[in-house]
Coordinates of C-alpha atoms and ligand atoms in Angstrom, one line a residue:
X1 CA -0.1 0.2 0.0
X2 CA 1.2 2.9 -0.9
X3 CA 0.3 7.0 0.5
X4 CA 2.1 9.8 -1.8
X5 CA 0.8 12.7 -3.8
X6 CA 1.0 13.1 -7.7
X7 CA 0.6 15.9 -9.8
X8 CA -0.7 15.7 -13.8
X9 CA 0.4 18.6 -16.2
X10 CA -1.8 18.6 -19.1
X11 CA 0.6 19.9 -21.7
X12 CA -0.3 23.8 -23.0
X13 CA -3.4 25.6 -22.5
X14 CA -5.1 29.0 -23.3
X15 CA -3.4 30.9 -25.6
X16 CA -0.3 32.4 -26.2
X17 CA 3.4 31.7 -24.8
X18 CA 3.8 31.9 -20.9
X19 CA 7.2 31.4 -19.4
X20 CA 8.1 28.9 -22.2
X21 CA 4.6 26.8 -22.5
X22 CA 2.7 27.7 -25.6
X23 CA -0.8 28.2 -25.6
X24 CA -1.3 24.9 -28.1
X25 CA 1.5 23.1 -30.1
X26 CA -0.1 19.6 -31.8
X27 CA -3.0 19.5 -33.9
X28 CA -4.7 16.5 -35.7
X29 CA -6.0 16.5 -39.2
X30 CA -9.4 16.8 -38.1
X31 CA -8.5 20.1 -35.7
X32 CA -8.1 17.9 -32.3
X33 CA -5.8 20.5 -30.6
X34 CA -3.2 19.2 -28.3
X35 CA -4.0 21.1 -25.3
X36 CA -7.4 19.8 -25.3
X37 CA -6.3 16.6 -25.7
X38 CA -4.3 16.6 -23.0
X39 CA -6.6 17.7 -20.7
X40 CA -8.8 15.1 -21.1
X41 CA -6.5 12.6 -21.1
X42 CA -5.5 13.7 -17.8
X43 CA -8.7 14.1 -16.3
X44 CA -9.5 10.2 -17.4
X45 CA -6.3 9.1 -15.8
X46 CA -6.7 11.3 -12.5
X47 CA -10.2 9.2 -12.4
X48 CA -8.5 6.1 -13.2
X49 CA -5.7 6.6 -10.6
X50 CA -8.5 7.8 -8.1
X51 CA -10.2 4.1 -8.7
X52 CA -6.9 2.4 -8.8
X53 CA -6.3 3.4 -5.6
X54 CA -9.1 2.6 -3.9
X55 CA -9.2 -0.8 -5.3
X56 CA -5.4 -1.1 -3.9
X57 CA -6.5 0.1 -0.8
X58 CA -3.6 2.8 -1.8
X59 CA -4.1 7.3 -0.1
X60 CA -3.7 9.0 -3.3
X61 CA -4.1 12.6 -3.3
X62 CA -4.1 13.6 -7.2
X63 CA -3.4 17.8 -8.1
X64 CA -4.2 19.0 -11.5
X65 CA -1.9 21.6 -12.6
X66 CA -5.1 23.2 -14.5
X67 CA -8.3 21.6 -15.0
X68 CA -9.6 24.3 -17.7
X69 CA -8.6 26.1 -20.9
X70 CA -5.6 28.1 -19.4
X71 CA -1.8 27.9 -19.9
X72 CA 0.7 28.2 -17.0
X73 CA 4.3 28.7 -17.3
X74 CA 6.8 25.5 -17.5
X75 CA 7.7 27.0 -13.7
X76 CA 4.5 27.4 -12.1
X77 CA 3.5 23.7 -13.5
X78 CA 6.4 22.5 -11.6
X79 CA 5.8 24.7 -8.7
X80 CA 2.9 22.9 -8.4
X81 CA 4.4 19.5 -7.5
X82 CA 6.8 21.6 -5.2
X83 CA 4.5 22.9 -3.1
X84 CA 2.3 19.8 -2.5
X85 CA 5.3 17.9 -1.9
X86 CA 4.7 15.5 -4.6
X87 CA 6.1 12.3 -5.2
X88 CA 4.9 12.1 -8.8
X89 CA 5.0 14.6 -11.8
X90 CA 3.8 13.6 -15.1
X91 CA 3.6 16.2 -18.0
X92 CA 1.2 14.9 -20.5
X93 CA 1.7 16.1 -24.5
X94 CA 1.3 15.0 -27.9
X95 CA 3.8 15.4 -30.8
X96 CA 3.8 17.2 -33.9
X97 CA 6.5 16.7 -36.5
X98 CA 6.3 16.4 -40.3
X99 CA 3.0 14.0 -40.5
X100 CA 4.6 10.4 -40.6
X101 CA 6.6 10.2 -37.7
X102 CA 4.8 7.9 -35.3
X103 CA 6.0 6.6 -31.8
X104 CA 5.7 6.6 -27.8
X105 CA 8.2 8.4 -26.2
X106 CA 9.1 9.9 -22.4
X107 CA 11.4 12.4 -21.3
X108 CA 13.4 13.0 -18.4
X109 CA 15.4 16.0 -17.3
X110 CA 18.9 15.8 -18.7
X111 CA 21.7 14.1 -16.6
X112 CA 23.7 17.3 -16.1
X113 CA 21.1 19.1 -13.8
X114 CA 18.8 16.2 -12.8
X115 CA 19.5 15.2 -9.1
X116 CA 17.5 12.0 -9.3
X117 CA 18.1 10.9 -13.1
X118 CA 18.2 7.0 -11.8
X119 CA 14.3 7.6 -9.9
X120 CA 12.7 9.8 -13.2
X121 CA 14.7 6.8 -15.4
X122 CA 12.6 4.1 -13.9
X123 CA 9.2 6.3 -13.5
X124 CA 9.9 7.6 -17.2
X125 CA 10.1 3.8 -18.1
X126 CA 7.1 2.5 -16.3
X127 CA 4.9 5.2 -18.1
X128 CA 6.7 4.7 -21.4
X129 CA 5.7 0.9 -21.5
X130 CA 2.5 1.0 -20.5
X131 CA 1.4 3.3 -23.0
X132 CA 3.3 1.9 -25.9
X133 CA 1.8 -1.4 -25.1
X134 CA -2.1 0.1 -25.3
X135 CA -1.2 1.8 -28.5
X136 CA 0.8 -1.0 -29.8
X137 CA -1.7 -3.3 -29.0
X138 CA -4.6 -0.6 -31.1
X139 CA -2.4 -0.1 -33.8
X140 CA 1.0 -2.1 -34.9
X141 CA 1.9 1.1 -36.7
X142 CA 3.2 3.1 -33.8
X143 CA 6.9 2.9 -32.8
X144 CA 8.4 2.5 -28.9
X145 CA 10.9 5.7 -29.0
X146 CA 11.9 4.9 -25.7
X147 CA 12.9 7.2 -22.9
X148 CA 14.7 10.3 -23.6
X149 CA 17.1 12.8 -21.7
X150 CA 16.2 16.7 -22.7
X151 CA 16.5 20.1 -20.5
X152 CA 12.5 20.6 -20.3
X153 CA 11.4 23.5 -18.1
X154 CA 8.6 21.6 -16.7
X155 CA 11.1 18.9 -15.4
X156 CA 13.5 21.0 -13.9
X157 CA 14.6 20.3 -10.3
X158 CA 14.9 23.3 -8.5
X159 CA 11.3 24.2 -9.8
X160 CA 9.7 20.9 -8.8
X161 CA 11.4 21.4 -5.1
X162 CA 14.0 18.7 -5.9
X163 CA 16.9 20.5 -4.9
X164 CA 15.4 22.2 -1.4
X165 CA 14.5 18.7 0.3
X166 CA 11.5 17.3 -2.1
X167 CA 11.6 13.9 -3.7
X168 CA 9.6 14.0 -6.6
X169 CA 10.1 11.7 -9.7
X170 CA 9.2 13.6 -12.8
X171 CA 8.7 12.8 -16.6
X172 CA 7.5 14.2 -20.0
X173 CA 5.0 11.5 -22.1
X174 CA 4.6 12.2 -25.5
X175 CA 1.6 10.0 -26.3
X176 CA 1.6 10.0 -30.2
X177 CA 2.2 12.4 -33.2
X178 CA -1.0 14.0 -33.0
X179 CA -0.2 15.4 -36.8
X180 CA -0.4 12.1 -38.1
X181 CA -3.9 11.1 -40.2
X182 CA -3.4 7.2 -38.7
X183 CA -3.2 8.6 -35.0
X184 CA -6.1 11.1 -35.3
X185 CA -8.4 7.5 -36.4
X186 CA -7.0 6.3 -33.5
X187 CA -7.3 9.1 -30.8
X188 CA -10.0 11.0 -32.2
X189 CA -12.3 9.9 -35.0
X190 CA -11.9 6.6 -35.1
X191 CA -15.0 3.9 -33.4
X192 CA -12.4 3.1 -30.9
X193 CA -11.0 6.2 -30.4
X194 CA -13.4 6.6 -26.9
X195 CA -11.9 3.3 -25.5
X196 CA -8.2 3.7 -26.4
X197 CA -8.4 7.1 -24.6
X198 CA -9.7 5.3 -21.7
X199 CA -7.2 2.4 -21.9
X200 CA -4.0 4.9 -21.9
X201 CA -5.0 6.6 -18.7
X202 CA -6.1 3.1 -17.2
X203 CA -2.3 2.4 -18.8
X204 CA -1.0 5.4 -17.2
X205 CA -3.0 4.9 -13.6
X206 CA -1.5 1.5 -13.4
X207 CA 2.1 2.6 -14.3
X208 CA 1.9 5.2 -11.4
X209 CA 0.8 3.0 -9.2
X210 CA 3.4 0.5 -9.7
X211 CA 5.8 2.8 -9.5
X212 CA 4.7 3.6 -6.1
X213 CA 4.1 0.8 -4.9
X214 CA 7.9 -1.0 -6.0
X215 CA 9.9 2.3 -5.7
Ligands
ZN301 ZN1 3.1 19.6 -26.2

């Protein structure tokens, strides 16, 4: 059994760039915006995490960085983890590149300024494999792009509180490439899209629980 605080961060929101956070980034061929899908997925994850916690006898406090169509700076998103003494921080995004590239990838803060790299990688690995398995089961055209290191502001250990007594594992999930037509069908317009969204959320919730129970 676990007692923990989890922060869910739906990427982007609102309009315009605030402190390094764009209002929106990816847009699907049918017009679904990344900022809206990240919020939908985060809310689903919250529900699944609450259900899993109840079923497993865990006490998990879930905090969302935003619950509406508003933007926060990257630092302010991380500060939600610091303020709440969070144990896990997951930022949810969707990719976009050339309308062809595909796959699931998860990022941790790069090694040279990450004070808990191994822990972050373990958490990210749990998230990555869980989400990849769900998407690959639904669409074999996806790819496992793995866990990568990057200098993402939302994963900054100072902002997360990890250099001032905090102990928050953090990663950023790029669910798939939203600008690809097949992904639009998979996540938005296909007959199974609602089910797939739910499966992704359930997988993320399970990965978070797994990471908390087997640290
Ligand atoms: Zn994004």
